[in-house]
PDB file of C-alpha atoms in Angstrom:
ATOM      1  CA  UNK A 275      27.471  50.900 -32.348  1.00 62.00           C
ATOM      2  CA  UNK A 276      24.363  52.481 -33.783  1.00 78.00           C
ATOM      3  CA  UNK A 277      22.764  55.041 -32.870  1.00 80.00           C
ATOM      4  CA  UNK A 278      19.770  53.641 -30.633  1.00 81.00           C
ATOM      5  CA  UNK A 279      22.760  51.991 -28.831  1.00 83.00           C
ATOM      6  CA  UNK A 280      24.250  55.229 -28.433  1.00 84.00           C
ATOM      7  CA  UNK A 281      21.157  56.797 -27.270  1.00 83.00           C
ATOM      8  CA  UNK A 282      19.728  53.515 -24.845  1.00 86.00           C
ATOM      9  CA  UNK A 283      23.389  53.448 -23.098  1.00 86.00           C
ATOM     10  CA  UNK A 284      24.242  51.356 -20.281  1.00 88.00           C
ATOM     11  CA  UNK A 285      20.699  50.275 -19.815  1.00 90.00           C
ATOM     12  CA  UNK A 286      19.969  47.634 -21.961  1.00 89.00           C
ATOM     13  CA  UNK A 287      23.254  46.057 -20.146  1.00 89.00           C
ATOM     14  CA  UNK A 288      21.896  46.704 -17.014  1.00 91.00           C
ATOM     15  CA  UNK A 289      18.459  45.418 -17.476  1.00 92.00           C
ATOM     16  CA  UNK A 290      20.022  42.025 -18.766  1.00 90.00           C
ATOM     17  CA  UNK A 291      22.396  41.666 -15.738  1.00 90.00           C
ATOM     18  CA  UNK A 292      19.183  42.494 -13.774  1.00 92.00           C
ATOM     19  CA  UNK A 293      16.706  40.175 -15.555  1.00 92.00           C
ATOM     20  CA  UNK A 294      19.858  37.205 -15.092  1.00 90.00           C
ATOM     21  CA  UNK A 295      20.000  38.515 -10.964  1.00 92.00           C
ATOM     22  CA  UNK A 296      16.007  37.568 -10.668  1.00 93.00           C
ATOM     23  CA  UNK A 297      16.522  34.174 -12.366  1.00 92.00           C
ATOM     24  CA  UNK A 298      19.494  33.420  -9.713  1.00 92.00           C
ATOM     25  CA  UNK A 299      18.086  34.779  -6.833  1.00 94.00           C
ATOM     26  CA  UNK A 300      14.322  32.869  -7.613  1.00 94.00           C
ATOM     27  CA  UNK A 301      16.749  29.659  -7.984  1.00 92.00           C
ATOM     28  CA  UNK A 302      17.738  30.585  -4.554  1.00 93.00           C
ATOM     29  CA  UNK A 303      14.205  31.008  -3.112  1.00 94.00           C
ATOM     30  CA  UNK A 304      12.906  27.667  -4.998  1.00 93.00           C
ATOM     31  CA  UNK A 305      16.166  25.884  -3.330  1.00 92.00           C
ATOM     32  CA  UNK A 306      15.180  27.128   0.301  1.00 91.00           C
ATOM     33  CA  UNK A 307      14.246  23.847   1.920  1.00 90.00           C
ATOM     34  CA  UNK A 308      17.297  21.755  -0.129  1.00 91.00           C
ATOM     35  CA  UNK A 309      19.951  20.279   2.054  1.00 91.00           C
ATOM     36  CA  UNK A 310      23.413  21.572   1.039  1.00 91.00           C
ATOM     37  CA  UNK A 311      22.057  24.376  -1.607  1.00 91.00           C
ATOM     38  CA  UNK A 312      24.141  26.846  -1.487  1.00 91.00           C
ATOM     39  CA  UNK A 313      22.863  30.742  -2.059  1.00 92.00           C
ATOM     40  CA  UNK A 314      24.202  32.840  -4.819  1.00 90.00           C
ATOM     41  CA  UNK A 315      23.779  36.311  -6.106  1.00 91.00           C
ATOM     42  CA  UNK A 316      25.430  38.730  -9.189  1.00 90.00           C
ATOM     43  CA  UNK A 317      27.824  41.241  -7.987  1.00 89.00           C
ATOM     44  CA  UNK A 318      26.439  43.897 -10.534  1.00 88.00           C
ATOM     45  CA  UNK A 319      29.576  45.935 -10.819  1.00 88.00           C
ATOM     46  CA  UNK A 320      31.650  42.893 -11.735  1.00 86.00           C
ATOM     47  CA  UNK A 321      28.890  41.816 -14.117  1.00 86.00           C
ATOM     48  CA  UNK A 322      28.828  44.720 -16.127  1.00 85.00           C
ATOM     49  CA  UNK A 323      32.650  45.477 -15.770  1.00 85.00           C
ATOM     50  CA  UNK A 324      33.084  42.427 -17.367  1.00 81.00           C
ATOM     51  CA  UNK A 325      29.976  42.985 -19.771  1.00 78.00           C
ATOM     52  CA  UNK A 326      32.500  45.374 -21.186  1.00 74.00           C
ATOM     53  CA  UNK A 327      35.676  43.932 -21.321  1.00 66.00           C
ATOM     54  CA  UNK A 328      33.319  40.994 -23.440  1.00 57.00           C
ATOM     55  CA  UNK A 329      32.584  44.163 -25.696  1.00 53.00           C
ATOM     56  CA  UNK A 330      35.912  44.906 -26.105  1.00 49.00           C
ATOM     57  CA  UNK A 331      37.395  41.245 -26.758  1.00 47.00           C
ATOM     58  CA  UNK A 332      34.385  40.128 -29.243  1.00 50.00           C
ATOM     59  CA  UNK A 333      32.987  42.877 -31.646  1.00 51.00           C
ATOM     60  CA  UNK A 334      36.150  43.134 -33.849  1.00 57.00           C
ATOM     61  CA  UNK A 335      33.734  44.264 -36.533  1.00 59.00           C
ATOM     62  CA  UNK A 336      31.243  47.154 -36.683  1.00 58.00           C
ATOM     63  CA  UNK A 337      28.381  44.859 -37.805  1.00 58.00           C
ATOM     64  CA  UNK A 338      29.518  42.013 -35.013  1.00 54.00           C
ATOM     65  CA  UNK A 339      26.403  41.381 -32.723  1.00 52.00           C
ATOM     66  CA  UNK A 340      27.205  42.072 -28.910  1.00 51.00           C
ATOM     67  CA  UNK A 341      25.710  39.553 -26.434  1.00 52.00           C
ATOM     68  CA  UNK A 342      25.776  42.047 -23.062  1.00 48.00           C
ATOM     69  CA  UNK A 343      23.391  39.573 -21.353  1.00 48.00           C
ATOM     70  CA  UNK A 344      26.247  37.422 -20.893  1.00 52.00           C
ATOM     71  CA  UNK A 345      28.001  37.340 -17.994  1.00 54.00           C
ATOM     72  CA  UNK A 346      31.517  35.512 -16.636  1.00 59.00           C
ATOM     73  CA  UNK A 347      31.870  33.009 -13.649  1.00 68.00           C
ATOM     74  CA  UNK A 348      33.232  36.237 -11.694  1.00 76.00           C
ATOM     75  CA  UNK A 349      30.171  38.369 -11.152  1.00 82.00           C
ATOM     76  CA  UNK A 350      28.192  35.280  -9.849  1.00 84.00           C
ATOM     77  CA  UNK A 351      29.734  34.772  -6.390  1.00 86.00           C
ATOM     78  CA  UNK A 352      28.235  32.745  -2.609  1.00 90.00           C
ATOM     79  CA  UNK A 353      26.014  34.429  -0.373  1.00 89.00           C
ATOM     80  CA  UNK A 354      27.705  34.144   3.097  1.00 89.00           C
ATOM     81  CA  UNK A 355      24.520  33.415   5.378  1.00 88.00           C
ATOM     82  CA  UNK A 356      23.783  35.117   8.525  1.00 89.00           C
ATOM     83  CA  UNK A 357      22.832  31.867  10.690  1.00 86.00           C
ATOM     84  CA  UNK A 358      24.417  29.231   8.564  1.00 81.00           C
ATOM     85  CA  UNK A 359      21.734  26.029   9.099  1.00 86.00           C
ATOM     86  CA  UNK A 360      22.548  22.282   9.918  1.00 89.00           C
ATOM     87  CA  UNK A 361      21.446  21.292   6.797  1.00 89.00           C
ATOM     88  CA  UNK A 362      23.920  22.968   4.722  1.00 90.00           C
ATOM     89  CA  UNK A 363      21.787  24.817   3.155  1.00 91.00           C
ATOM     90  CA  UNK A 364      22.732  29.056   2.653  1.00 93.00           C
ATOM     91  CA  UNK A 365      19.103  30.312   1.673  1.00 92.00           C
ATOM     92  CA  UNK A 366      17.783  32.794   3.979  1.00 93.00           C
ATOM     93  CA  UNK A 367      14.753  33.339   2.650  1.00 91.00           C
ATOM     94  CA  UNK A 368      13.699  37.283   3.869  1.00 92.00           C
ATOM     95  CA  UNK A 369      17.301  37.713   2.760  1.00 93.00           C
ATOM     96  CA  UNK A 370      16.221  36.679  -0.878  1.00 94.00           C
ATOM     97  CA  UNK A 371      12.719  38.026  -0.712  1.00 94.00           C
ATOM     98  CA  UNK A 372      14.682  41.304  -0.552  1.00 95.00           C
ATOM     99  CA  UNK A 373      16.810  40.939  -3.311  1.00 95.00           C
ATOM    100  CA  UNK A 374      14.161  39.634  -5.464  1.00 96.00           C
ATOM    101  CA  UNK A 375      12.809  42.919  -4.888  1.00 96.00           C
ATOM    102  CA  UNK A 376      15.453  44.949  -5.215  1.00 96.00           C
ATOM    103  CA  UNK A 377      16.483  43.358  -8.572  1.00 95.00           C
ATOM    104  CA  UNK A 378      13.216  43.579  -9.805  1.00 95.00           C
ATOM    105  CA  UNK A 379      12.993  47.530  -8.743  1.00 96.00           C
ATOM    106  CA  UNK A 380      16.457  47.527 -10.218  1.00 95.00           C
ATOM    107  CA  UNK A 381      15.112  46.258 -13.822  1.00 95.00           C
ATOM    108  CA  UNK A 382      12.278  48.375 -13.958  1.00 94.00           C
ATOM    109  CA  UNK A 383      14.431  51.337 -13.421  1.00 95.00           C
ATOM    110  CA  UNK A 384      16.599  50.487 -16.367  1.00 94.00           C
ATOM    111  CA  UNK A 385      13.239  49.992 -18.551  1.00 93.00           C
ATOM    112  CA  UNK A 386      12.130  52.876 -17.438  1.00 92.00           C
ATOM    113  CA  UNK A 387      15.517  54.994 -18.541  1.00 92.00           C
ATOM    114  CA  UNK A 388      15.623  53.163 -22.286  1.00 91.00           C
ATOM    115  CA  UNK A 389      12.026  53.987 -22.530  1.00 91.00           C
ATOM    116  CA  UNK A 390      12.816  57.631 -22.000  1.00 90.00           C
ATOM    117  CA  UNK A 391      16.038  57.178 -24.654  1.00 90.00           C
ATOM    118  CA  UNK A 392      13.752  55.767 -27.136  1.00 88.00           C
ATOM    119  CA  UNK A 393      11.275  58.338 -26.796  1.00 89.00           C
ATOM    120  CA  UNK A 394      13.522  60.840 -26.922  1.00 88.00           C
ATOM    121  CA  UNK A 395      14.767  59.704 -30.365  1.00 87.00           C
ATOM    122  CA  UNK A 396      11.385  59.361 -31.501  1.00 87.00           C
ATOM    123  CA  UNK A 397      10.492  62.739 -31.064  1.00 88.00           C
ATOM    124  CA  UNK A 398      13.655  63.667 -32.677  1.00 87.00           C
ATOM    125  CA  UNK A 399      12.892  61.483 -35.714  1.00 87.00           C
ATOM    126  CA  UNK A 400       9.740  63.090 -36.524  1.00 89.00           C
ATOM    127  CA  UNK A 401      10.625  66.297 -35.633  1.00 85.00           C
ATOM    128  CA  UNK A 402       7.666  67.643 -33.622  1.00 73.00           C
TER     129      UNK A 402
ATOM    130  CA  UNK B   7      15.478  34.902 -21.529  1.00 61.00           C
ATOM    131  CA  UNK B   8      15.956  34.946 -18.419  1.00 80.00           C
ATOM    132  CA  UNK B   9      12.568  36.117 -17.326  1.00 87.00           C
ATOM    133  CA  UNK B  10      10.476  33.149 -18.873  1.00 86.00           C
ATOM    134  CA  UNK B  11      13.008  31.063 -17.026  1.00 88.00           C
ATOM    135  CA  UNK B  12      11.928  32.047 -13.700  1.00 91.00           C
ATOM    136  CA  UNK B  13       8.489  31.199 -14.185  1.00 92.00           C
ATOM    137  CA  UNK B  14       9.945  27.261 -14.918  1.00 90.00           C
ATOM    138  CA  UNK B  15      11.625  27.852 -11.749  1.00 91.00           C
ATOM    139  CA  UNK B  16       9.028  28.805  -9.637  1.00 93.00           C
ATOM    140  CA  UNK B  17       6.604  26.287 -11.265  1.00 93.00           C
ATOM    141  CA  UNK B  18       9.147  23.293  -9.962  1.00 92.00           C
ATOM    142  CA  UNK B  19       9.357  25.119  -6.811  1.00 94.00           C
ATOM    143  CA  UNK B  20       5.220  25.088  -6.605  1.00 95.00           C
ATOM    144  CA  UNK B  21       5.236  21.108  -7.344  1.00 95.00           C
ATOM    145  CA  UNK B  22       8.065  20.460  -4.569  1.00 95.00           C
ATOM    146  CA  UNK B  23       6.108  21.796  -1.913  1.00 95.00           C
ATOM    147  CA  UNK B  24       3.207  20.078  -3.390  1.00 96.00           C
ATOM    148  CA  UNK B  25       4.553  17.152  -2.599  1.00 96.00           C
ATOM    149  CA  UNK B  26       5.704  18.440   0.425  1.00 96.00           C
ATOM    150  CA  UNK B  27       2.406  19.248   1.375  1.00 96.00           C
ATOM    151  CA  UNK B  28       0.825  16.080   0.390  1.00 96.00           C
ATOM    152  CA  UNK B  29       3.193  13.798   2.464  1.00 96.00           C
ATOM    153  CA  UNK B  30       2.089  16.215   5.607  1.00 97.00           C
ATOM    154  CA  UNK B  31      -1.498  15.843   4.786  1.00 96.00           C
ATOM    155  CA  UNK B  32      -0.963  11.510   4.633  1.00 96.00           C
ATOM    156  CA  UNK B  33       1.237  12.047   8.320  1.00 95.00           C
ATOM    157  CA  UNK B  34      -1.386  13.844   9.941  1.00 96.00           C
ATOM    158  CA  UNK B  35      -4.318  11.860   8.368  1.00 96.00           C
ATOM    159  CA  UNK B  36      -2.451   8.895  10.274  1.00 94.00           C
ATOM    160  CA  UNK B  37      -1.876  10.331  13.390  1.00 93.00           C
ATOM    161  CA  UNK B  38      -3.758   7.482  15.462  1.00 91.00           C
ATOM    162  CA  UNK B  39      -3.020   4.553  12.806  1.00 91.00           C
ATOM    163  CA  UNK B  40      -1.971   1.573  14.799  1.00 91.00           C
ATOM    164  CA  UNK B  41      -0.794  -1.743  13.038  1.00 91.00           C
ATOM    165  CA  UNK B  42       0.048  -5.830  14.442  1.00 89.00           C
ATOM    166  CA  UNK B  43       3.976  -4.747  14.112  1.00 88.00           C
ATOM    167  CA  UNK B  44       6.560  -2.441  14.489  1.00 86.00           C
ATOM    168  CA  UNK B  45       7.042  -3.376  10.319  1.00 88.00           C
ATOM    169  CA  UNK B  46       3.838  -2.716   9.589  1.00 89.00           C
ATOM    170  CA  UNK B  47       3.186   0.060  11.534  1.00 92.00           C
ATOM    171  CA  UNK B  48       3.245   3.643   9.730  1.00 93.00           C
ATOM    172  CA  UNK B  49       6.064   6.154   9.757  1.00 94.00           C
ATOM    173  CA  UNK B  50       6.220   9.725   9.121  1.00 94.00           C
ATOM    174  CA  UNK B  51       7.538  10.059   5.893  1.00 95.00           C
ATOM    175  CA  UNK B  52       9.390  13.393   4.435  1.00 94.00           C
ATOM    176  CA  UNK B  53      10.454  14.290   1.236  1.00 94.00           C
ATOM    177  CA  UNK B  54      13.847  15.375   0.756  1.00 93.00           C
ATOM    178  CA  UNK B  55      14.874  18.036  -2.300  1.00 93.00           C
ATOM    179  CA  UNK B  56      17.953  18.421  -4.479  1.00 91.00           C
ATOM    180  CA  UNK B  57      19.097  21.065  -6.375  1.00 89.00           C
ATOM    181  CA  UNK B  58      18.194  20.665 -10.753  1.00 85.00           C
ATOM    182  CA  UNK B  59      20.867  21.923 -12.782  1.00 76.00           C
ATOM    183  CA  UNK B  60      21.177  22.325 -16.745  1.00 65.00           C
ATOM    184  CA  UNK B  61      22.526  19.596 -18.287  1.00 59.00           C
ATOM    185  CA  UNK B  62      21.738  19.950 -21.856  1.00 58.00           C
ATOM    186  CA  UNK B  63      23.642  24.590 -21.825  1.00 57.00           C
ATOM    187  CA  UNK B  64      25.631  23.674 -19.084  1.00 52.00           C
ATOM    188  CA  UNK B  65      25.472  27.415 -18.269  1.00 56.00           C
ATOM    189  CA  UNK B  66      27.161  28.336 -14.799  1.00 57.00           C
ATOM    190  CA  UNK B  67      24.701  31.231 -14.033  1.00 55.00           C
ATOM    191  CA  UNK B  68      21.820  30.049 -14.734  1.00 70.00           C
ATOM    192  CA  UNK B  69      19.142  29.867 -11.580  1.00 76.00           C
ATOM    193  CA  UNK B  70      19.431  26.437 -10.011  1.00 84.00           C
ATOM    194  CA  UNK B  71      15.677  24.371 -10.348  1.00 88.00           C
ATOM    195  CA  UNK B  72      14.290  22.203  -7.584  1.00 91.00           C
ATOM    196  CA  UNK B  73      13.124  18.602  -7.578  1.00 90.00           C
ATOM    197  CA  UNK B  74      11.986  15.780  -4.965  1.00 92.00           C
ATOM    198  CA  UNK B  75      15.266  13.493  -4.727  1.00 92.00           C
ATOM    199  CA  UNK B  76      13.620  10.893  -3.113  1.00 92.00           C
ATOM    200  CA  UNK B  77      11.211  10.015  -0.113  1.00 93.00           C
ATOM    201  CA  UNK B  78      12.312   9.205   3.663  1.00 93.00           C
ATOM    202  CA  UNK B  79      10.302   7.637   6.171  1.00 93.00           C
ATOM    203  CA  UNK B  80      11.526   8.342   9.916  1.00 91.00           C
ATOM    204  CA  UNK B  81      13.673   6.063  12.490  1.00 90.00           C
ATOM    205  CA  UNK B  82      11.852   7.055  15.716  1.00 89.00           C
ATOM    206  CA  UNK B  83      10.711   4.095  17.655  1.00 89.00           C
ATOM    207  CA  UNK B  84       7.030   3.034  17.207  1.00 89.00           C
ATOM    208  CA  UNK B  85       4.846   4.076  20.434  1.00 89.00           C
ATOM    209  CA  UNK B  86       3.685   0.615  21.585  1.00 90.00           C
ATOM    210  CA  UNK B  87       0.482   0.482  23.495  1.00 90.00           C
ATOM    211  CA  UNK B  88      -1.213  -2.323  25.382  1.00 92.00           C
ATOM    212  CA  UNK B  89      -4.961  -2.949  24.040  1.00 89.00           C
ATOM    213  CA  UNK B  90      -5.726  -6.269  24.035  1.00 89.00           C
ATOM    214  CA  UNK B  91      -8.977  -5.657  22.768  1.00 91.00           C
ATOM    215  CA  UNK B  92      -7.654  -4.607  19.720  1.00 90.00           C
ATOM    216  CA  UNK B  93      -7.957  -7.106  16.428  1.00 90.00           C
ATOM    217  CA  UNK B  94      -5.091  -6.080  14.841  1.00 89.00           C
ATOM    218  CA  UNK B  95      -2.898  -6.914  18.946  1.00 88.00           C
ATOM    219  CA  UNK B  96       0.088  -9.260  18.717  1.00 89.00           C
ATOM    220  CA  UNK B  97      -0.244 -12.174  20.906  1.00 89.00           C
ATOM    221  CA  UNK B  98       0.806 -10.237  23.903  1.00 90.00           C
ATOM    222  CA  UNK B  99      -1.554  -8.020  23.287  1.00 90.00           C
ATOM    223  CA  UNK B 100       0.490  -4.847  21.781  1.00 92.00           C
ATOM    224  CA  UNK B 101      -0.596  -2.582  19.560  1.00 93.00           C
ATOM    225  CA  UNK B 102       2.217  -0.218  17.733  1.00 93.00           C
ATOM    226  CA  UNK B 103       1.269   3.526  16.786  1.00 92.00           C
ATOM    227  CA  UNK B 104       2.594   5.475  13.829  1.00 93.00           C
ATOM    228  CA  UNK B 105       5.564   7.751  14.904  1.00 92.00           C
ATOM    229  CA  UNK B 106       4.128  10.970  13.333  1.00 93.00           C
ATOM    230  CA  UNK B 107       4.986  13.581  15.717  1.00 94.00           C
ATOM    231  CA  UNK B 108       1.535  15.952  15.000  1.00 94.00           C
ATOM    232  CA  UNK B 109       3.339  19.721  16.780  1.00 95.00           C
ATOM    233  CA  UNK B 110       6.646  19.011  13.580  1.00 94.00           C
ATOM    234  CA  UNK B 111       4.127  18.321  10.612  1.00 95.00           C
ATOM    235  CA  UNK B 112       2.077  21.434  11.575  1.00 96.00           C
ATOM    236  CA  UNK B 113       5.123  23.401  12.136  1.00 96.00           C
ATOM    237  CA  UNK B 114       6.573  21.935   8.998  1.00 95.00           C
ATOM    238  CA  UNK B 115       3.298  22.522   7.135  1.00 96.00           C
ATOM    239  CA  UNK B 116       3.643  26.356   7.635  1.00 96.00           C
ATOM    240  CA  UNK B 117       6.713  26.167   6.132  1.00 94.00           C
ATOM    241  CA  UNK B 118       5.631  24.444   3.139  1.00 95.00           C
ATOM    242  CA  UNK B 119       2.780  26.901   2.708  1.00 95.00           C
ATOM    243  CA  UNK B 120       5.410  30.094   3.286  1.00 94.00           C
ATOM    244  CA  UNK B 121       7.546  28.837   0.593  1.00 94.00           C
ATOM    245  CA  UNK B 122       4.640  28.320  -1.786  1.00 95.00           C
ATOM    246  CA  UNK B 123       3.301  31.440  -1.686  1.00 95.00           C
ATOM    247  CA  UNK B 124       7.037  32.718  -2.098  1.00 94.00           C
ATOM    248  CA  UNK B 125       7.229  30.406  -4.925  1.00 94.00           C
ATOM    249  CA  UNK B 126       3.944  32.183  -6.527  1.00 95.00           C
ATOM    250  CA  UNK B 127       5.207  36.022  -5.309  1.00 95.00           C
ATOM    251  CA  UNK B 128       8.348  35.335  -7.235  1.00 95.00           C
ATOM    252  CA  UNK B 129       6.396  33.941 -10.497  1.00 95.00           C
ATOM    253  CA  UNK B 130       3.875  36.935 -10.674  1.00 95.00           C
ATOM    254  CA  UNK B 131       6.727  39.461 -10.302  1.00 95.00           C
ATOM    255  CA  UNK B 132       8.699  37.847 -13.160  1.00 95.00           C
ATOM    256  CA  UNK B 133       5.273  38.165 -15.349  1.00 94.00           C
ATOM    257  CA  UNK B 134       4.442  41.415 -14.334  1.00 93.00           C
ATOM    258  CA  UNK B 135       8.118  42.538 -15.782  1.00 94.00           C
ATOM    259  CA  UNK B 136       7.542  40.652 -18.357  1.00 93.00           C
ATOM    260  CA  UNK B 137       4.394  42.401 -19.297  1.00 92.00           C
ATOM    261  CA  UNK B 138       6.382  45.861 -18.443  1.00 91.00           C
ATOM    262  CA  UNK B 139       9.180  44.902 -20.965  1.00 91.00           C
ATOM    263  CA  UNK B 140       6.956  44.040 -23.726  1.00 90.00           C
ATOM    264  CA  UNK B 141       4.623  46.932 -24.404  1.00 84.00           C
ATOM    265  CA  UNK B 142       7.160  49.383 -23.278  1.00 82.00           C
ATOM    266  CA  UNK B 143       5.642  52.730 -23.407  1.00 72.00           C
ATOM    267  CA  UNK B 144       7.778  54.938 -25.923  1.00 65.00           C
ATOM    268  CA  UNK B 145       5.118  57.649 -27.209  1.00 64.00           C
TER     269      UNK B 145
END
């Protein structure tokens, strides 16, 4: 791990797991009027629990790439709707509005944090 | 990345309704159509959407895409009405009117426009973070 890794921490992670959330949940809001879509969303906790175990298993080396952004068939789990519709179809479409935002809010946090960690080490690496 | 993906999403979302859209405008233009035979007379027709999924990464968690499967005309009985005067009557005089039901493609045409502007909310928000993540401010 180097040390901008060190210094960004869990945030780059949780960014990606964000950034991957959005894409789901604007899958879910382009699927709203499909018969027999089903709704899905990342649980986040799962997703990066298992963004570490991938850690872990894969970088056997020191100069082995990590790939956080990727994520296991666990973390991605069914919405279970409010008012299930006759169609089939799980999309609730306030319900996803939300999330959409809240993911969104989500990533921009983690930006936010790395962009302090990076300008942290700047400062640090020019010593003023 | 993910991001960029969203805005492919969204733009297949923003051609569905289109459609959508465009099959309520040719309903409601044809409200009063009326035609020699219950064949030839017009139906409501409604597209119906399926779900696109990856074929070429296969990837489980990837957002799910959306695409017009195919294009449905309705079952409901044509009105038949008696004007003789009519050209286009049958030899008993019938006329038969298009089944469009004007109150479902109004309410249906809300719809369409609520999940198109969805469609474009989501887009802009993915762009906006996009912009955000690229000239990330570390002074």
């Amino acid at each position: 791990m180097s040390q901008i890794d060190r210094a960004l921490g869990i945030f780059p992670t949780a960014a990606a797991i964000q950034a991957r959330r959005l894409e789901v949940v604007a899958g879910n809001i382009a699927n709203a009027s499909t018969p027999n879509y089903r709704a899905r969303d990342i649980d986040f906790r799962q997703a990066l629990r298992d963004a570490g175990d991938e850690m872990r298993l894969k970088v056997t080396h020191r100069s082995h790439i990590e790939t956080p952004e990727q994520l296991t068939t666990r973390a991605l789990q069914y919405r279970t709707p409010l008012a299930p519709s006759r169609d089939g179809n799980t999309v609730e479409t306030h319900i996803e509005e939300a999330a959409y935002g809240d993911a969104a809010g989500r990533y921009l946090a983690a930006l936010r944090f790395s962009e302090g960690a990076l300008s942290g080490l700047r400062k640090a690496y020019r010593g003023d | 990345m993910s991001l960029s993906n969203i805005l492919k999403l969204a733009g297949g979302a923003l051609n569905a309704q289109t459609v959508r859209l465009n099959t309520i405008a040719s309903n409601l233009a044809n409200v009063e159509t009326v035609a020699g035979s219950e064949e030839k007379a017009f139906r409501a027709k409604r597209p119906v959407f399926a779900t696109v999924m990856d074929q070429v990464s296969n990837e489980i968690q990837k957002g799910y895409g959306v695409t017009v499967k195919t294009i449905t005309e309705s079952r409901r009985a044509n009105q038949q009405i008696f004007d003789p005067d009519n050209p286009l009557a049958n030899s008993e005089g019938y006329v038969f009117r298009s089944n469009v039901n004007p109150l479902e493609e109004m309410t249906d045409m809300l719809d369409a426009a609520r999940s198109f502007e969805t469609a474009l909310t989501t887009a802009s928000t993915a762009r906006e973070l996009m912009m955000r993540t690229i000239d990330m401010n570390t002074k």
